[in-house]
Coordinates of C-alpha atoms in Angstrom, one line a residue:
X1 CA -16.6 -15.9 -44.9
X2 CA -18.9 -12.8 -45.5
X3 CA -20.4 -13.1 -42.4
X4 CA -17.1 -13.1 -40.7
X5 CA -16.1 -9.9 -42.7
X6 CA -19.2 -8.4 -41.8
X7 CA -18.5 -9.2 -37.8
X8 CA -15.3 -7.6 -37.8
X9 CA -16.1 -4.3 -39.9
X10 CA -19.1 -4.2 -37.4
X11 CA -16.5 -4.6 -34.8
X12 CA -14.3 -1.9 -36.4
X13 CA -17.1 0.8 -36.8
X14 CA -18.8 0.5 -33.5
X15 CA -19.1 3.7 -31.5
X16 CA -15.5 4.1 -30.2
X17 CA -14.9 0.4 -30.8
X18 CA -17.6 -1.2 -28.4
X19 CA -18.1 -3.8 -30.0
X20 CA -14.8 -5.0 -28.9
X21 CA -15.1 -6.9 -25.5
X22 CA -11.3 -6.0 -24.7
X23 CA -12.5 -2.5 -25.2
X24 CA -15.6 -2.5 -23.1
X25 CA -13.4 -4.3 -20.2
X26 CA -11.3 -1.5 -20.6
X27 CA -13.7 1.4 -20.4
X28 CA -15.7 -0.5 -17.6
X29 CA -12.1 -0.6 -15.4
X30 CA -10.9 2.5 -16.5
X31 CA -14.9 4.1 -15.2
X32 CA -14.4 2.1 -11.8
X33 CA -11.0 4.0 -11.6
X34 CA -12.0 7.2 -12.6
X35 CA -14.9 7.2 -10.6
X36 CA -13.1 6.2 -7.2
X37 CA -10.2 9.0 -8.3
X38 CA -12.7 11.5 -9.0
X39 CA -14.3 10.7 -5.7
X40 CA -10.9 11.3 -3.8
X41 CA -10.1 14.1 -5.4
X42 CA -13.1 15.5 -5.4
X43 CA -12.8 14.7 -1.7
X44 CA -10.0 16.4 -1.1
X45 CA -10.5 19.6 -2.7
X46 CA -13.9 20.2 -1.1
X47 CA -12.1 18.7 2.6
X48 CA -9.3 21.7 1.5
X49 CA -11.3 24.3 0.6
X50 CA -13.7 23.6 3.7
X51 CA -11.0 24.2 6.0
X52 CA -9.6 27.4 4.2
X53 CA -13.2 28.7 4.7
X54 CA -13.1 28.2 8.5
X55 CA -9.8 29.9 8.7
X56 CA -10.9 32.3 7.2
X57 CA -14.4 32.6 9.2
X58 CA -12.1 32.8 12.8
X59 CA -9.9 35.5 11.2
X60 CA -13.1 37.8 9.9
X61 CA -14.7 37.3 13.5
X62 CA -11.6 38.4 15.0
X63 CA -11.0 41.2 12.9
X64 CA -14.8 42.9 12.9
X65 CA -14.1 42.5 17.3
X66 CA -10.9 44.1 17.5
X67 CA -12.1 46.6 15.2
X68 CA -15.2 47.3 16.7
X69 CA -14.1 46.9 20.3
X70 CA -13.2 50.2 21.2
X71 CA -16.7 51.7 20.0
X72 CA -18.1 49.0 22.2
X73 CA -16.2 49.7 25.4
X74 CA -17.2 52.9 25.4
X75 CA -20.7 52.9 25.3
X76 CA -20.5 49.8 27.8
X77 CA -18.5 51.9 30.1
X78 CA -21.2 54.7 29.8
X79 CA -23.9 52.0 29.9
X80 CA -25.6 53.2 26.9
X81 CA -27.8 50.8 26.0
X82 CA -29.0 52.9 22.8
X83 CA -25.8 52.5 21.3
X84 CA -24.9 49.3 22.5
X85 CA -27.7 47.8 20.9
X86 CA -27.2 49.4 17.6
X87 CA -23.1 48.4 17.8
X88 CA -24.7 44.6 18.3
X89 CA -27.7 44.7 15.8
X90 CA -24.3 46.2 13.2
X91 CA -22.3 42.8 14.1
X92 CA -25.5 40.6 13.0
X93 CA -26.1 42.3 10.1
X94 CA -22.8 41.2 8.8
X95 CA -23.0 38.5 6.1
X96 CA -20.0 36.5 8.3
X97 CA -21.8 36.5 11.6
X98 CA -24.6 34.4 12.5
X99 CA -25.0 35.8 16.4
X100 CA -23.5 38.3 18.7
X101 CA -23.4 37.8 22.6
X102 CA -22.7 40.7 24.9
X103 CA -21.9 39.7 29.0
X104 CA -21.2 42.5 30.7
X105 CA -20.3 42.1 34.8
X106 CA -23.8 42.9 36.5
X107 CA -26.0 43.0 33.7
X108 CA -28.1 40.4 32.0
X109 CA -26.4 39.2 29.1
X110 CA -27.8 40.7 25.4
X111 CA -28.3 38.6 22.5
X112 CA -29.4 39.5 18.9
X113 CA -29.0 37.5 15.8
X114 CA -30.2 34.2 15.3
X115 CA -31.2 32.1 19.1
X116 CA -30.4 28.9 18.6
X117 CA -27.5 27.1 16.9
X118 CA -27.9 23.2 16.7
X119 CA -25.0 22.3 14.7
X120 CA -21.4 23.3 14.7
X121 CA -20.4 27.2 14.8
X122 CA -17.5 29.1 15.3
X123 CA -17.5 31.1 18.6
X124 CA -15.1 34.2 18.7
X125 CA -14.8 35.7 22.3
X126 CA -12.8 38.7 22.7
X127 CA -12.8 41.0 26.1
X128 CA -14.4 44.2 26.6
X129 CA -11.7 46.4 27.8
X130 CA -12.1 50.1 28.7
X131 CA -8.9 52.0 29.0
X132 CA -9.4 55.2 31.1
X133 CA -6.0 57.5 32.4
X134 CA -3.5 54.4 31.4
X135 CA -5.9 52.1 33.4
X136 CA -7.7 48.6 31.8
X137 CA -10.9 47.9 33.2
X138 CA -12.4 44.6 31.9
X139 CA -16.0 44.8 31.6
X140 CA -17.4 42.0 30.0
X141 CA -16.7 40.2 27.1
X142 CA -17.8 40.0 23.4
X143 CA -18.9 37.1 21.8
X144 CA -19.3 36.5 17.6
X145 CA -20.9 33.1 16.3
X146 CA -20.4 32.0 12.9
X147 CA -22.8 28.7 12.0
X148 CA -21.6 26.3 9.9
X149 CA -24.9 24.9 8.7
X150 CA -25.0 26.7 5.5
X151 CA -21.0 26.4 5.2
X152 CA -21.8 22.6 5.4
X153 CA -24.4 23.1 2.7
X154 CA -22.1 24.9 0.6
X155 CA -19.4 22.1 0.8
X156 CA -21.7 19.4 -0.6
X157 CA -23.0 21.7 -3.2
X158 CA -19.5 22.5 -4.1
X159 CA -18.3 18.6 -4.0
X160 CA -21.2 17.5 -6.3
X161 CA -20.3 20.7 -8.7
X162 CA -16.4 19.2 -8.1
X163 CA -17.4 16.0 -8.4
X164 CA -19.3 16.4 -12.0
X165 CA -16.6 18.5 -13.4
X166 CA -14.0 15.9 -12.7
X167 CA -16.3 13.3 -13.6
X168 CA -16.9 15.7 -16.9
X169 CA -13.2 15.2 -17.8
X170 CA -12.8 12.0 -16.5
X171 CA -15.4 10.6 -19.0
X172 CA -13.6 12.5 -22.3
X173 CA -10.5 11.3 -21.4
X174 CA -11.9 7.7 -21.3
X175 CA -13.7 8.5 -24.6
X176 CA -10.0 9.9 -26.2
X177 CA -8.5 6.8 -24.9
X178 CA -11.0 4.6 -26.5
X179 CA -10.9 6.4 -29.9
X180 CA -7.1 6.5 -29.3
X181 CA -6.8 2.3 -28.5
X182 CA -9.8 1.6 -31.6
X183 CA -7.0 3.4 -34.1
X184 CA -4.0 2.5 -32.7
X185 CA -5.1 -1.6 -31.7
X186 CA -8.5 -2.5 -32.8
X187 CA -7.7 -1.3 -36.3
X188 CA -4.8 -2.8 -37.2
X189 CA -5.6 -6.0 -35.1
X190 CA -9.3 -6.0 -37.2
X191 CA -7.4 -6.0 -40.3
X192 CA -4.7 -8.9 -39.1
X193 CA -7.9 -11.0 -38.5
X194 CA -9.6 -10.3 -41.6
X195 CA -6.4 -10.9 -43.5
X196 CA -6.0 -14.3 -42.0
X197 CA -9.8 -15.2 -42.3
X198 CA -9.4 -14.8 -46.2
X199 CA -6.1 -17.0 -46.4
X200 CA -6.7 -20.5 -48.3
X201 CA -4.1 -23.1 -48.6
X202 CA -3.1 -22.3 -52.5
X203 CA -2.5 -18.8 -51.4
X204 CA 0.1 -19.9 -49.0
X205 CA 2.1 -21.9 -51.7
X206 CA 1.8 -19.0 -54.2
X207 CA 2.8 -16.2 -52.0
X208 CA 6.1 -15.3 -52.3
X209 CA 8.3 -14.6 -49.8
X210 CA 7.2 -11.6 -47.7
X211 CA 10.0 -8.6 -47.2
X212 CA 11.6 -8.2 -44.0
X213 CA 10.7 -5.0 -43.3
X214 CA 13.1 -3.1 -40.8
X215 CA 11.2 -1.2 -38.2
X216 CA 13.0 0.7 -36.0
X217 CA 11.1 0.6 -32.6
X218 CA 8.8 -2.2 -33.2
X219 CA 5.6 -2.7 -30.9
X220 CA 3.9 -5.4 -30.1
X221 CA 1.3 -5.5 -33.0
X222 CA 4.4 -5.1 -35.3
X223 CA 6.4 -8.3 -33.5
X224 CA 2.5 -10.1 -34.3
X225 CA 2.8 -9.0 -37.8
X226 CA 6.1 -10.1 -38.1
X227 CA 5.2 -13.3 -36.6
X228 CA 2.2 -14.2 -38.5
X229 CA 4.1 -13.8 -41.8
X230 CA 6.8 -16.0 -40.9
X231 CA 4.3 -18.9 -39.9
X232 CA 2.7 -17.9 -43.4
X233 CA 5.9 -18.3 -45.3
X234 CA 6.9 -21.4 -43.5
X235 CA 3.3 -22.8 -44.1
X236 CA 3.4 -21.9 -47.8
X237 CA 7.3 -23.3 -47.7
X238 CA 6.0 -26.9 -46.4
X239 CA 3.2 -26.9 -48.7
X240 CA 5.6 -26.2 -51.9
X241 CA 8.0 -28.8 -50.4
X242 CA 4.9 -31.3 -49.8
X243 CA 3.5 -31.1 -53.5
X244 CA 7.0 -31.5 -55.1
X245 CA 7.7 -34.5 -53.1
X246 CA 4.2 -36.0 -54.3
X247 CA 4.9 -35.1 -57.7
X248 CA 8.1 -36.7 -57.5
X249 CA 6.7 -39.6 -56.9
X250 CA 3.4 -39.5 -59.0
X251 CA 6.2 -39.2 -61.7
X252 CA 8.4 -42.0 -60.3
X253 CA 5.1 -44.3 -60.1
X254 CA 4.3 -43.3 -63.9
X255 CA 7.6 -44.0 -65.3
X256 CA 8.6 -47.6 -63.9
X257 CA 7.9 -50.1 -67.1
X258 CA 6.9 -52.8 -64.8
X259 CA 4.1 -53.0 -62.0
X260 CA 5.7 -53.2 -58.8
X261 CA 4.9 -56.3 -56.4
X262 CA 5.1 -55.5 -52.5
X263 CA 5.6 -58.5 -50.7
X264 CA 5.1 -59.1 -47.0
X265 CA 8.1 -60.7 -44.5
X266 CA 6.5 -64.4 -46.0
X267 CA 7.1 -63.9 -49.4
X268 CA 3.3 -63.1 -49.8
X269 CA 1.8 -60.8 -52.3

């Protein structure tokens, strides 16, 4: 019996009720949960935000072209490679723009910014128009480059930072819900246990009979308490019935003046 008692106040202090296997098959599913719905929406919001970014990227790089563009046609109309050079060497030094490209029709085509792009970039081409006395003379066309290498970088950074922080809450609401089932179940089911560990057979026949209690909206652990005092009054019931019966007839044995012969089918003693 003490070592019983000691099991299950063990199991009812244990760290948010560990020592409960129900409660470590619930935090082990409810991590395996958490951790795939982190993942997805961890997922999604990086997936979301990664796309916002690119919209974003394609409207800058159209913006800075329009902008610039009439600057640009004029010094490409005048061919003045002074300023057309510094116009291009202004686009590179924007934070949003990886490369600028400048073809213009019978000229070698001028590149600043960085040469070579091996992954994925966003590529902006807009056409150099000069407009002279009502008249549009296309001479070349403009050409912005975003890469995406570092905005790839930047979305795995951001989806392990997402990740952890989801992960972060995931793990104290786990944690709430375990300190929340230890107080609400494992307490009250500890103390059923114990309760019924410690019950002998003369406590049963000296109980009286328990109260009905009313509850209102009864839950499961109340219809178990409910239940396991019935079966303890009808226990102690049977075992009050059982000794007046045998002290019936101890007293029935004890009173009869003469012995009393029991005799087979043969007349045999």
């Amino acid at each position: 019996m003490p070592t019983n008692a000691a099991h299950s106040t063990s199991l009812h202090r244990g760290l948010l009720g560990l020592g409960s296997r129900v409660a470590r098959r619930l935090l082990l599913w409810t991590c395996v949960v958490g951790t795939i719905g982190t993942l997805l929406v961890s997922g999604l919001e990086v997936m979301y935000a990664y796309h916002q970014r690119l919209a974003y990227l394609e409207n800058y790089l159209r913006s800075i072209g329009e902008y610039t563009m009439p600057a640009l046609a004029k010094s490409a109309w005048a061919f003045d490679r002074e300023q057309i050079d510094l116009q291009l060497q202004g686009f590179v030094r924007l934070p949003e723009v990886t490369a600028a490209r400048l073809n213009l029709k019978g000229a070698e085509e001028m590149r600043l910014g960085k040469t070579s792009l091996p992954g994925q970039a966003i590529e902006h081409s807009i056409p150099v128009i000069y407009v002279e006395a009502g008249q549009q003379r296309n001479l070349g066309t403009l050409t912005l480059l975003k890469d995406l290498a570092e905005e790839r970088a930047g979305m795995w950074r951001q989806g392990l930072i997402n990740f952890l922080g989801n992960g972060l809450v995931i793990i104290s609401i786990i944690a709430v819900c375990l300190l929340i089932y230890q107080a609400i179940v494992t307490r009250r089911l500890v103390a059923i246990a114990d309760e019924l560990r410690s019950v002998t057979a003369n406590d049963l026949r000296k109980a009286p009979p328990a109260p009905h209690k009313h509850v209102a909206r009864p839950d499961e652990l109340d219809d178990l308490a409910m239940s396991i005092n019935a079966l303890k009054e009808t226990g102690g019931n049977a075992l009050r019935e059982s000794d007046r019966r045998y002290t019936l007839l101890h007293s029935l044995m004890v009173t009869i003046p003469d012995l009393v012969w029991v005799k087979d089918p043969d007349g045999s003693t």
